[in-house]
Coordinates of C-alpha atoms in Angstrom, one line a residue:
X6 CA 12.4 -35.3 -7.5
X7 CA 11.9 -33.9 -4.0
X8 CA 9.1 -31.1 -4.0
X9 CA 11.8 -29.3 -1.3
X10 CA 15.5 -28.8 -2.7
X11 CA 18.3 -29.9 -0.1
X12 CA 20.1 -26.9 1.3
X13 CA 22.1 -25.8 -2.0
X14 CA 26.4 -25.8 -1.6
X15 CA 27.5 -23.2 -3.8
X16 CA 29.9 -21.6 -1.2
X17 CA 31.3 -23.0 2.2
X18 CA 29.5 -19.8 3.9
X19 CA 26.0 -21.0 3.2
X20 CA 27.0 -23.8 6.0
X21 CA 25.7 -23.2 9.4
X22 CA 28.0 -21.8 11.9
X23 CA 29.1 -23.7 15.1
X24 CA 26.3 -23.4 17.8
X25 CA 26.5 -20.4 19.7
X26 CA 24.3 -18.4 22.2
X27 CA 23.4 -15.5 20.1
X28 CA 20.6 -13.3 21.4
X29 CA 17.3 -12.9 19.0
X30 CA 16.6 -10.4 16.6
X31 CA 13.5 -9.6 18.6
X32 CA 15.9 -8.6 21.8
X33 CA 18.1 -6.8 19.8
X34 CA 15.9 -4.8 17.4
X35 CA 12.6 -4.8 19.0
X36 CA 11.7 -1.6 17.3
X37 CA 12.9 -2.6 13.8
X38 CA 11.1 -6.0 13.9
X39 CA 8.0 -3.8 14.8
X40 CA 8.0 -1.2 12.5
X41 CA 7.4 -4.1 9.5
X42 CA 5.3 -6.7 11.6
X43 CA 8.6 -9.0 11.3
X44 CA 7.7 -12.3 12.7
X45 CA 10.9 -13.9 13.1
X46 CA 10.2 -17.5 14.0
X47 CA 8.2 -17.0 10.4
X48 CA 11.9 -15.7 8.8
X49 CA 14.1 -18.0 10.6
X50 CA 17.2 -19.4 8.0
X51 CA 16.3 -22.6 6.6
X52 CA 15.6 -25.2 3.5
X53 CA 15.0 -23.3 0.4
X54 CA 12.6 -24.4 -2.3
X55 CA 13.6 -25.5 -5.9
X56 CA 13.0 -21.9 -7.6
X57 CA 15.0 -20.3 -5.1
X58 CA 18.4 -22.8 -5.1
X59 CA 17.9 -21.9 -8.8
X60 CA 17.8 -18.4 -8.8
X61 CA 20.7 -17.9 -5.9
X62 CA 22.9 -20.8 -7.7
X63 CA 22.6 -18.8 -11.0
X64 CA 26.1 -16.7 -11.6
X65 CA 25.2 -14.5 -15.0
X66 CA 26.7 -11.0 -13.7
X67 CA 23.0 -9.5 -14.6
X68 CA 19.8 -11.9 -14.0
X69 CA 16.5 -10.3 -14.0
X70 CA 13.5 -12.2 -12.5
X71 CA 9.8 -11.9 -13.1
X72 CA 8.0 -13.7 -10.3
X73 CA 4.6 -13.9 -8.4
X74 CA 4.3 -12.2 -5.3
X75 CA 5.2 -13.0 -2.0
X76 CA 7.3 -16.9 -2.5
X77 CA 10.3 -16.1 -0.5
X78 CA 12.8 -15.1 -3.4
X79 CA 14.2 -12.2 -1.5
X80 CA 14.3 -14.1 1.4
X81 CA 16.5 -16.4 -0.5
X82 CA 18.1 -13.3 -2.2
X83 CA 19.1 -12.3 1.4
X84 CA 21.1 -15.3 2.0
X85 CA 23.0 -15.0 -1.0
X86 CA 23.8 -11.2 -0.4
X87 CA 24.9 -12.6 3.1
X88 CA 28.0 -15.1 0.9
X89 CA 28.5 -12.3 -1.1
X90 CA 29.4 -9.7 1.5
X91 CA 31.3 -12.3 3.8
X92 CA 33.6 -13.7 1.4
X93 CA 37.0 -11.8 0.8
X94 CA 38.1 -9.8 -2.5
X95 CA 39.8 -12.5 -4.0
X96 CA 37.4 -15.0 -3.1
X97 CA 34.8 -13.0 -5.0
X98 CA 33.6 -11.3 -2.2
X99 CA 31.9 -7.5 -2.5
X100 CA 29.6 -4.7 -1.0
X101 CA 25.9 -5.2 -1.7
X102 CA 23.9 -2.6 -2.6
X103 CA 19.6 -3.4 -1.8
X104 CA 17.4 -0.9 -3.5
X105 CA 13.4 -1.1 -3.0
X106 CA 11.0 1.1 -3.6
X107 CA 10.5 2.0 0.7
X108 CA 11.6 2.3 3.6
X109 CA 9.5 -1.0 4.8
X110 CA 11.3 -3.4 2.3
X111 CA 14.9 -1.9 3.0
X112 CA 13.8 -3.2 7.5
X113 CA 12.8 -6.5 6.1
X114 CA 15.7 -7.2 4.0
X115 CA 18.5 -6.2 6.3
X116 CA 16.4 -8.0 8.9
X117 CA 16.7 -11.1 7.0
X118 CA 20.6 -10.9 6.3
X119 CA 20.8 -10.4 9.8
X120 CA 19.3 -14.0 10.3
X121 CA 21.3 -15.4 7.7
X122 CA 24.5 -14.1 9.1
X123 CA 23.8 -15.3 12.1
X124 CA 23.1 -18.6 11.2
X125 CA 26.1 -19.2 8.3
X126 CA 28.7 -16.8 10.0
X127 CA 27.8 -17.3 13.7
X128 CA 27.8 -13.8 14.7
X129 CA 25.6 -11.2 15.9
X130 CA 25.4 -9.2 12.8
X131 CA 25.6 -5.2 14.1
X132 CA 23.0 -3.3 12.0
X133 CA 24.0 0.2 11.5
X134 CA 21.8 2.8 10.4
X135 CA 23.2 6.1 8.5
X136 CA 22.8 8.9 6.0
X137 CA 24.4 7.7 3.2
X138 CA 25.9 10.5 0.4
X139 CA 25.0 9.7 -3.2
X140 CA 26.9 12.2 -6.0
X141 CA 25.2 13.1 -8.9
X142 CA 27.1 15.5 -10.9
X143 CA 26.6 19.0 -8.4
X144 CA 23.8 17.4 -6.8
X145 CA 24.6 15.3 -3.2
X146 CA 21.4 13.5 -2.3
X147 CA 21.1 11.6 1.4
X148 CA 19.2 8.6 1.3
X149 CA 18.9 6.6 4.8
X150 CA 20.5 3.3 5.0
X151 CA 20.5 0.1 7.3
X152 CA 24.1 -1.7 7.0
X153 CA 25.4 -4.5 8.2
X154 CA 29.8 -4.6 7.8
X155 CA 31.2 -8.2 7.9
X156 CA 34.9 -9.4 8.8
X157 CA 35.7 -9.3 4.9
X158 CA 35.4 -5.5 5.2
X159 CA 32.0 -5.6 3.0
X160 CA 28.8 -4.7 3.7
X161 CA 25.5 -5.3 2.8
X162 CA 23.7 -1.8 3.1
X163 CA 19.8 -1.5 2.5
X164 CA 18.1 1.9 1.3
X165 CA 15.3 3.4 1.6
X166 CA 14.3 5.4 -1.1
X167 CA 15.9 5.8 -4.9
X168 CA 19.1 6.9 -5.5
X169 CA 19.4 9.2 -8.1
X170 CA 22.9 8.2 -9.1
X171 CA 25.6 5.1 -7.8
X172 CA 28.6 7.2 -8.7
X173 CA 31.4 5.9 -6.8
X174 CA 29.8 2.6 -5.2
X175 CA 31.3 -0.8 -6.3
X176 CA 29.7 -4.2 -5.8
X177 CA 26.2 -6.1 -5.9
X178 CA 23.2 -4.2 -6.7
X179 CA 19.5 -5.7 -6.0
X180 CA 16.6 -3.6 -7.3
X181 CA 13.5 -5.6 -5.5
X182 CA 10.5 -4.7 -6.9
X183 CA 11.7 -3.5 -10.1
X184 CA 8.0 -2.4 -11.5
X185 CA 7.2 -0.2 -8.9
X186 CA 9.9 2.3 -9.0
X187 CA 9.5 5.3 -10.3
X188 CA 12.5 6.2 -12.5
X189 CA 13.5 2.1 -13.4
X190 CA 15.0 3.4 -16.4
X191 CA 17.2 5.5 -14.7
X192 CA 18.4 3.4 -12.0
X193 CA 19.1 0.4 -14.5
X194 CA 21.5 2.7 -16.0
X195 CA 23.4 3.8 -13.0
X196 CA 23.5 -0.1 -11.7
X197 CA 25.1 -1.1 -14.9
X198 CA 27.6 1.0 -14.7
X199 CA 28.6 -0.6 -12.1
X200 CA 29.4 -3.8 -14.2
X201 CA 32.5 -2.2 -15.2
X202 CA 34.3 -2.6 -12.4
X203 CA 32.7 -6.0 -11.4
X204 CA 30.2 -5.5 -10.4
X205 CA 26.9 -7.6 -10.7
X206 CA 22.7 -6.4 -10.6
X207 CA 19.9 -8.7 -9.6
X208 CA 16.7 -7.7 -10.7
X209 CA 13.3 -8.6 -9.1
X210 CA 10.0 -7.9 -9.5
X211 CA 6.2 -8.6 -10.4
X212 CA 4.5 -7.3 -12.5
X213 CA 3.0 -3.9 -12.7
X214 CA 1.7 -3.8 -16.5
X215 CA 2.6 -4.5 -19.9
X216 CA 4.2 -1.1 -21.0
X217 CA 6.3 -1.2 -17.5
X218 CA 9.9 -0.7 -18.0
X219 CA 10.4 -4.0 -16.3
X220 CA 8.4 -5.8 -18.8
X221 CA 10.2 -4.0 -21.4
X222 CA 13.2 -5.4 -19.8
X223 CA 12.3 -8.9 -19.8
X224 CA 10.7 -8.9 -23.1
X225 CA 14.4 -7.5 -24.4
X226 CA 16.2 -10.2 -22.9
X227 CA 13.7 -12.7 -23.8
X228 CA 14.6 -11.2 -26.8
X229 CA 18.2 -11.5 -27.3
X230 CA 18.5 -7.9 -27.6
X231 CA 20.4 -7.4 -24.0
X232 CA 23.0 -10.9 -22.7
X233 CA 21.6 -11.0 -19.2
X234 CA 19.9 -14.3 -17.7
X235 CA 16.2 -14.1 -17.1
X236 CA 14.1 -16.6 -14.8
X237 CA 10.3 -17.0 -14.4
X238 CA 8.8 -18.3 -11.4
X239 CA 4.9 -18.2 -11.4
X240 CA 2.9 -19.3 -7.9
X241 CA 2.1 -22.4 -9.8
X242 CA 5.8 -23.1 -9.9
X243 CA 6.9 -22.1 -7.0
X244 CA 4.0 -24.5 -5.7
X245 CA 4.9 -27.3 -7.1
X246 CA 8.2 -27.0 -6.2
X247 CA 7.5 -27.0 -2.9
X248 CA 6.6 -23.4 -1.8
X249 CA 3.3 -24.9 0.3
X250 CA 5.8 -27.5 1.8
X251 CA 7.5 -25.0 3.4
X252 CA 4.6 -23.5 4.7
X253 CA 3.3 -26.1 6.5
X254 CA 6.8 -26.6 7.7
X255 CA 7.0 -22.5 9.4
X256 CA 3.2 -23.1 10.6
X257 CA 3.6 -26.4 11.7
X258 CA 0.5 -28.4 10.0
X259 CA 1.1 -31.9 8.0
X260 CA 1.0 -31.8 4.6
X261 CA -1.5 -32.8 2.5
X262 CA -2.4 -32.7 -1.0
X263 CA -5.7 -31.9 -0.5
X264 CA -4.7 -29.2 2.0
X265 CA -2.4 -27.6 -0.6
X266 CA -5.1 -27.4 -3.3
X267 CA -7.4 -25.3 -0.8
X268 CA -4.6 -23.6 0.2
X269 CA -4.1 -22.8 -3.6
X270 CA -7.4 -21.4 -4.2
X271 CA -7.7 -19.5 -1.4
X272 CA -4.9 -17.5 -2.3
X273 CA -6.3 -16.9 -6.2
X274 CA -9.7 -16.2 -4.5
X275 CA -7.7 -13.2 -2.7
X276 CA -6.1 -11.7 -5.7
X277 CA -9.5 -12.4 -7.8
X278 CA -9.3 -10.5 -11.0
X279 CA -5.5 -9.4 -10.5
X280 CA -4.2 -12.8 -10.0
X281 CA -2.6 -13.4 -13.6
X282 CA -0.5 -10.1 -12.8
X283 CA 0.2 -10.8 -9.2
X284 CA 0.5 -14.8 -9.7
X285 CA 0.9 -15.9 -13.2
X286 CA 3.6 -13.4 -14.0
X287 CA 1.0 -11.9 -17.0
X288 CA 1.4 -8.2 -17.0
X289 CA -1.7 -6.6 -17.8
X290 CA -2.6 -4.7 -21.3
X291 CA -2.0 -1.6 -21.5
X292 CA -1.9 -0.7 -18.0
X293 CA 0.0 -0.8 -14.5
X294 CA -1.5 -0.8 -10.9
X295 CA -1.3 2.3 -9.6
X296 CA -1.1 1.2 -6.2
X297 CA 0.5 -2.6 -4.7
X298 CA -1.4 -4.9 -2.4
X299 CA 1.1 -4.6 0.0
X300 CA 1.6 -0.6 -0.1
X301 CA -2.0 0.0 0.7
X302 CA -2.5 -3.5 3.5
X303 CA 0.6 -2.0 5.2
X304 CA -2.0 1.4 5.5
X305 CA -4.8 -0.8 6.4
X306 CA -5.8 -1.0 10.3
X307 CA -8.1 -3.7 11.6
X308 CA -11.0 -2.7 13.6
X309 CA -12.0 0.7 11.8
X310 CA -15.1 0.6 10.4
X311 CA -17.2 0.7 6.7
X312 CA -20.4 1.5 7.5
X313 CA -22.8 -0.1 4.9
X314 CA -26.3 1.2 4.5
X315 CA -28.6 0.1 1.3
X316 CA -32.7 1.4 0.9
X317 CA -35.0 -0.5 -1.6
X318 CA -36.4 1.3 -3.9
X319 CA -40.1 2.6 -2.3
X320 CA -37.9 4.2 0.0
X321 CA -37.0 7.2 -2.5
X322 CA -41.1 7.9 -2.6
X323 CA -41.9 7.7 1.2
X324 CA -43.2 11.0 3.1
X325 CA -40.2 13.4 2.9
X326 CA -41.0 13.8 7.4
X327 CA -40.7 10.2 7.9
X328 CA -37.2 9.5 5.4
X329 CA -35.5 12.1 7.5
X330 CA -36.4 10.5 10.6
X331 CA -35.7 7.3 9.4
X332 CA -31.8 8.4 8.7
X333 CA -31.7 10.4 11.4
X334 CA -32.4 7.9 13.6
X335 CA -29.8 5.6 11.8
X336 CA -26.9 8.3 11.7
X337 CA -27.5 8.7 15.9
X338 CA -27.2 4.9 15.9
X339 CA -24.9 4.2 13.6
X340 CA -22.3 7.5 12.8
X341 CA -22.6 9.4 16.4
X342 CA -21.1 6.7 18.7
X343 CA -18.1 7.1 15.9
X344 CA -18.3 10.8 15.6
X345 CA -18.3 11.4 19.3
X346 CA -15.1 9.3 19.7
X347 CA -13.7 11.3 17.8
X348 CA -14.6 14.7 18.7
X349 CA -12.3 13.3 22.1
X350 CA -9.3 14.1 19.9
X351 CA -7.0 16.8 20.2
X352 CA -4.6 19.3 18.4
X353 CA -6.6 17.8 15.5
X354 CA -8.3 18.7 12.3
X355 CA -10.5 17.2 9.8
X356 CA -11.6 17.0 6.1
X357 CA -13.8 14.9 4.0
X358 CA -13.7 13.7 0.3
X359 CA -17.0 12.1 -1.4
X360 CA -18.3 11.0 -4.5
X361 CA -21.6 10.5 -5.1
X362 CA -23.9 8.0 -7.7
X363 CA -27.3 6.9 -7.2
X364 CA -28.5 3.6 -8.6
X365 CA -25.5 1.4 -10.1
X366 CA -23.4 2.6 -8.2
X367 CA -22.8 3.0 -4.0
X368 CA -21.9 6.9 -3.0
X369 CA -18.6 6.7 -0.6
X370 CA -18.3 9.2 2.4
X371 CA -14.4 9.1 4.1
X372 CA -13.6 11.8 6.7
X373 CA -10.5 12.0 7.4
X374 CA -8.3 13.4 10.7
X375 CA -5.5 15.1 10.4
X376 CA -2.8 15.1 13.8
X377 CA -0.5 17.8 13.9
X378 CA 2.7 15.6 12.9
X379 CA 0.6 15.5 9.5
X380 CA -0.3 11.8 10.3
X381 CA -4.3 11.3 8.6
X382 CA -6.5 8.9 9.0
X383 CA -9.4 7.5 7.8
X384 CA -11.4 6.3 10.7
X385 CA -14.2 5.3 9.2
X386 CA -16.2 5.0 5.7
X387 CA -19.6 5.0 4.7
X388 CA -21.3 3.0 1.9
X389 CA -24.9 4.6 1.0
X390 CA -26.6 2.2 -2.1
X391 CA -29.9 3.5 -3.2
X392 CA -30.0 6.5 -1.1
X393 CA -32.5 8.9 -2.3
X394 CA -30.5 12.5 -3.2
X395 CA -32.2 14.3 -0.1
X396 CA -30.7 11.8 2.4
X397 CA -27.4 11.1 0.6
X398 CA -27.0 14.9 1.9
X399 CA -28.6 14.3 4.9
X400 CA -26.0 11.9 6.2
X401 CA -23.2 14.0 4.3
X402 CA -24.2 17.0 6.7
X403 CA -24.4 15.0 9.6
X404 CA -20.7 14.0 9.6
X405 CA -19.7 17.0 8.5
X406 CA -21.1 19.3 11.2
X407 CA -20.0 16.8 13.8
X408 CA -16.0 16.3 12.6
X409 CA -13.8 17.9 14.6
X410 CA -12.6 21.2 14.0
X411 CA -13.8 21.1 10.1
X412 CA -12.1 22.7 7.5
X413 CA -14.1 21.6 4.6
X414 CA -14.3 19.1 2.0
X415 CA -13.9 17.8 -1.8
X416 CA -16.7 16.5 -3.7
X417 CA -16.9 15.0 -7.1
X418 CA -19.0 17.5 -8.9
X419 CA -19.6 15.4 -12.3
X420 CA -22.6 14.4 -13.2
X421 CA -25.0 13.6 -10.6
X422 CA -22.8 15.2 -7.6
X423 CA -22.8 18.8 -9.6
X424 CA -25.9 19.6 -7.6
X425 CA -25.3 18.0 -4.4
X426 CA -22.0 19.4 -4.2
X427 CA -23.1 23.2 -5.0
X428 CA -25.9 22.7 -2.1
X429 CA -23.0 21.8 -0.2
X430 CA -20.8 24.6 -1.5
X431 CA -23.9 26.8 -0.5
X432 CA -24.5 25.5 3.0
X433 CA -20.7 25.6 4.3
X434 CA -19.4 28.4 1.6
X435 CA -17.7 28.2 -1.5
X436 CA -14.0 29.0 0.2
X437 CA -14.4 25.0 2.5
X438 CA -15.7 22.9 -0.2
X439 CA -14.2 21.6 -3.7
X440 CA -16.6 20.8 -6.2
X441 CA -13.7 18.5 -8.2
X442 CA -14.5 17.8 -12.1
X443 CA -12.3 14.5 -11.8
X444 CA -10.6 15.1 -15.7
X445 CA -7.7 12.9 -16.5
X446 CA -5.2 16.8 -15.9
X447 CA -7.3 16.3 -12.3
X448 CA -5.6 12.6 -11.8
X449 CA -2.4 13.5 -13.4
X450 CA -1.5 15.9 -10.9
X451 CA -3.6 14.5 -7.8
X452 CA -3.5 10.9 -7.7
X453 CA 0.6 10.7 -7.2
X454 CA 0.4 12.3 -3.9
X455 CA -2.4 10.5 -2.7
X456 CA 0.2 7.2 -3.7
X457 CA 2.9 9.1 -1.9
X458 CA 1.1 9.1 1.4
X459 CA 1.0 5.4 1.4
X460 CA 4.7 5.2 0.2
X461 CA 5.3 7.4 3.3
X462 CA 2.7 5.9 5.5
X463 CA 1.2 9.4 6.2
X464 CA -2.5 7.4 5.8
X465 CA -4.2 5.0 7.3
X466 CA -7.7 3.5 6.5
X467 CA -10.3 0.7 7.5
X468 CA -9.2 -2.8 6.6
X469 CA -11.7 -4.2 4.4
X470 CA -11.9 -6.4 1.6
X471 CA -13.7 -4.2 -0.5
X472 CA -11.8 -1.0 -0.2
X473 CA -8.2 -3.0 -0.3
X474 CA -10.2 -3.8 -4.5
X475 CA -11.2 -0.2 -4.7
X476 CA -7.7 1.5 -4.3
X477 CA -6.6 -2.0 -6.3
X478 CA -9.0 -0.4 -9.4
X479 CA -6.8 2.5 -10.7
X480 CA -4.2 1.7 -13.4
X481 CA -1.6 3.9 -15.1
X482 CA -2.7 3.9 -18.4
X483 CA -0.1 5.7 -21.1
X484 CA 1.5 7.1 -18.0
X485 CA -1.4 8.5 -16.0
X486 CA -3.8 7.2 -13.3
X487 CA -7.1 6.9 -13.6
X488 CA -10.0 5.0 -13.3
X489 CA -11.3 2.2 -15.8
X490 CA -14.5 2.0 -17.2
X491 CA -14.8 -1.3 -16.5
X492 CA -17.2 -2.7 -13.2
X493 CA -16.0 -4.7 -10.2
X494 CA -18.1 -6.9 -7.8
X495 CA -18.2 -7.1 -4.2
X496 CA -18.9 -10.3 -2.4
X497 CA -22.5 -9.9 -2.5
X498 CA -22.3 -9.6 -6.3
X499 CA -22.9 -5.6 -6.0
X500 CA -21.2 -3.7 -8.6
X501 CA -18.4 -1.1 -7.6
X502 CA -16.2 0.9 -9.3
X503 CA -13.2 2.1 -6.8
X504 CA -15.6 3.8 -5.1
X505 CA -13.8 4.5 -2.2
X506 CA -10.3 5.0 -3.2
X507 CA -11.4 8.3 -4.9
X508 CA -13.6 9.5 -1.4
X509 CA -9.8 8.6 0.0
X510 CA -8.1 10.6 -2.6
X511 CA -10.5 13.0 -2.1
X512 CA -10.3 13.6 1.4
X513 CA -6.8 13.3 0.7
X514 CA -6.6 16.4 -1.6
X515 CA -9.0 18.2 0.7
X516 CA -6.4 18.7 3.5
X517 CA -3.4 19.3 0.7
X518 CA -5.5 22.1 -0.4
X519 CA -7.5 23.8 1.8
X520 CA -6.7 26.5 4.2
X521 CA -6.3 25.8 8.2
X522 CA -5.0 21.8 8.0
X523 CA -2.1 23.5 10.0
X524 CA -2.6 25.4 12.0
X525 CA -3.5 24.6 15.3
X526 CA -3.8 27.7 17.0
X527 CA -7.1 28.9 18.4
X528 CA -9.2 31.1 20.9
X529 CA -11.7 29.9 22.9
X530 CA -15.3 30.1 20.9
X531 CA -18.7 31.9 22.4
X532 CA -20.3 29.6 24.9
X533 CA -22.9 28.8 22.6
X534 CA -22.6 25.7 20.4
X535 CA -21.9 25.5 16.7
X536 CA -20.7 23.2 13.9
X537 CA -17.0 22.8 15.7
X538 CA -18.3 21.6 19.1
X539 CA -21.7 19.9 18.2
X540 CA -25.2 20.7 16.7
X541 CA -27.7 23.3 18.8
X542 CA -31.3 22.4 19.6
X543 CA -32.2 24.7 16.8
X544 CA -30.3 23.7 13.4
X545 CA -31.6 25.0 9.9
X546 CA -31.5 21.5 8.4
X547 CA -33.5 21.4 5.7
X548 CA -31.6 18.1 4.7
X549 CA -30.8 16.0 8.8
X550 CA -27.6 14.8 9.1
X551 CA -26.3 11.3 8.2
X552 CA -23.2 9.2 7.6
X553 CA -20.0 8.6 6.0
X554 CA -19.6 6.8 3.1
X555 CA -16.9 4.9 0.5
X556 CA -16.3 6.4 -3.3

């Protein structure tokens, strides 16, 4: 059997449309294609794989699919949304209703129907956006939509956050991503209902733990307990039935079996220890990532900096004179040139979050800018690994008295930070810095919209390997996040332990919390200089200024 299926005939609209001179998504939508990076030549209609002609050729009123990330099925589920919508009533035709769990997913979806319509129907497909009204009971919620309305009088209509209820709509309903909404449950219900009148529900998602509702879901029908038709499509699978095949086909390199078993391990080798969840379709015991690879990449900017620093051990016992002009000298070096691009900003204000450990593990320093349309960022973070207690603070101080217009901080305060945090507390005043005891009540209530920031894109943070595993670290376990015991390892075999996802959600609660993160007014300050405009000849350091750092 051929590793790539032959375009599948299960309705004569998934033939291609007469040649005609259509303009490009990318002239039409520029803005669209850029908020989501869509490459288009990288989307264009074509063959689909094995898994795919299965899934879209499979007619059960519900099917549910557990899958591995990122092997096209959505893609494919596009095209078969594209049939649906063009076909009349009696030909089985009907509106389809696309539910992820942002606004990113809903672009990317209607962007693909798009393509497909293009290519089966041979027209430019018109892609509306709107308000659309959901009733629930008393309640009217307005969620924002991308349509697109076909000659059949149905639509295809793409939204970008939850509805609450689908009183009154009829058709297809496609939850994409199942796991990672937040009220699955609830939404189920309301797409079921909509069975009643015809309607069918589609179902997709990997995995996001074992005690998911989408597990549950599977596990039922797997089960017998609920008559809907379930698929399983691994990266293995989709693999050997030709997922690298088409690949090489969009990039343009010859195929090779050799080439498709690097291929292979490269992409384990990037998932590392979260590959069975993400890739073998294994949920994970117990617990649920609390944040998706793609939710924090799509947060992730290339080019911003983690700056690393690690001191062997006869550092700690050195003249106290000579360690603080040792860091000093690195935090002019290293932090200033960063510091001082910053201070260029404007209408601006900034926060911090730390946490701080001292031999297994690295102490994480992220200051964070805040812009007055509530936009923050992360422009840098600082790693410090075997940093004697004196110059942890050192380089803490540093960035902080150098941050633009500086509100304050929050610190973890357990353990080992208690007294580095109150000297901090002491220094800057009690009112500007949180000493946080990081209890699971703490993460209950502060972790959720530190997630929300990246579901709303309000953040943005250095790309890097190693934080894109510490913000991969936290789990919901029995329904909160938090932190597992268990060790990670960096590249370079160093142990970490989400170090800097909590110095983000740190930072992140500092300017949530404190007073001043908006307000923007201000009078001009005495000539002399202080902590908002840069440090005087004369500064009472005890402690010299130094870096920032990663959880």
């Amino acid at each position: 059997m051929s590793a790539v299926a032959k375009p599948h005939a299960k309705a004569k609209a998934a033939k291609p449309a007469p040649a005609v001179n259509l303009p490009p998504l990318k002239d039409t939508y520029p803005e669209l294609l850029q908020q989501v990076h869509y490459v288009q030549e990288q989307r264009d209609p074509g063959v689909f794989c094995l898994y795919q002609t299965r899934w879209v050729s499979d007619k059960a009123k519900v099917k549910v699919c557990e899958k591995s990330r990122r092997i096209g099925l959505s893609w494919g589920e596009a095209e078969d949304a594209v049939e649906c919508a063009a076909l009349s009533v009696a030909d089985g035709g009907m509106d389809v209703w696309y539910i992820g769990y942002n606004k990113d997913m809903a672009i990317e979806f209607i962007l693909d129907c798009a393509q497909w319509a293009q290519h089966m129907q041979g027209f430019a497909a018109e892609i509306s956006e709107a308000d659309e009204i959901f009733v629930d009971g008393d309640e009217r919620q307005s969620v924002l939509t991308y349509s697109i309305k076909f000659a059949s009088g149905h639509r295809i209509t793409a939204l970008t956050s939850n509805p609450r209820s689908l009183r009154g709509k009829q058709g297809r309903v496609i939850i994409d991503e199942a796991a990672f909404h937040t009220a699955l449950a609830e939404l189920l219900k309301a797409a079921m209902a909509m069975l009643i009148w015809g309607g069918e529900v589609r179902v997709i998602s990997t995995h996001n733990g074992d005690d998911n509702p989408f597990n549950t879901l599977i596990k039922d029908v797997r089960a017998g307990r609920l008559p809907y038709s379930v698929h399983r499509i691994t990266f293995a699978d989709a693999v050997r039935e030709g997922l690298y095949r088409a690949v090489c086909a969009r990039t343009g390199k010859d195929w090779s079996a050799e080439g498709e078993a690097e291929w292979v391990a490269e992409i384990r080798a990037q998932y590392g220890d979260d590959a069975e969840e993400e890739l073998d379709c294994v949920p994970k015991h117990g617990t649920g990532a609390f944040l998706t690879r793609d939710l924090i990449e799509r947060s992730m900017r290339k080019g911003w900096p983690v700056v690393r620093d690690q001191r062997k051990p006869e550092f700690t016992f050195e003249p106290e004179y000579q360690r603080k002009g040792v860091i000093l000298d690195w935090c002019e070096e290293t932090l200033k040139p960063l510091l001082d691009e910053l201070r260029q900003l404007r209408d601006v204000t900034s926060f911090l979050g730390a946490d701080f450990a001292r031999i297994s593990d690295l102490s994480a320093f992220a200051p964070l800018v805040q812009f007055r349309d509530l936009k923050r960022r992360i422009p840098f973070i600082v790693e410090l690994r075997g940093m004697p207690f004196q110059q942890q603070l050192q380089v803490l101080w540093y960035i902080m008295d150098r941050l633009p217009r500086f509100v304050g901080a929050a610190l973890d305060a357990r353990g080992l930070g208690m007294q580095m945090s109150e000297q901090t507390a002491q220094r800057y005043g009690a009112t500007r810095i949180l000493m946080i005891q990081a209890t699971l009540p703490w993460y209950l209530e502060n972790l959720p919209p530190y997630k929300a920031a990246f579901e709303d894109e309000l953040i943005e943070l250095p790309m890097d390997a190693d934080v894109l595993a510490d913000h991969r670290v936290p789990r919901v376990i029995k329904g909160v996040p938090q932190i597992p015991e268990l060790r990670q390892q960096d590249a370079q075999k160093r142990k970490r332990h989400g170090d800097t996802f909590i110095a983000g959600a740190m930072a992140w609660h500092a300017s949530r919390s404190l007073a001043g993160g908006t307000d923007y007014a201000y009078q001009a300050a005495p000539s002399r200089s202080n902590r908002w405009d840069g440090p005087t000849g004369d500064q009472d350091d005890d402690v010299h200024h130094s870096q920032a750092g990663a959880w």
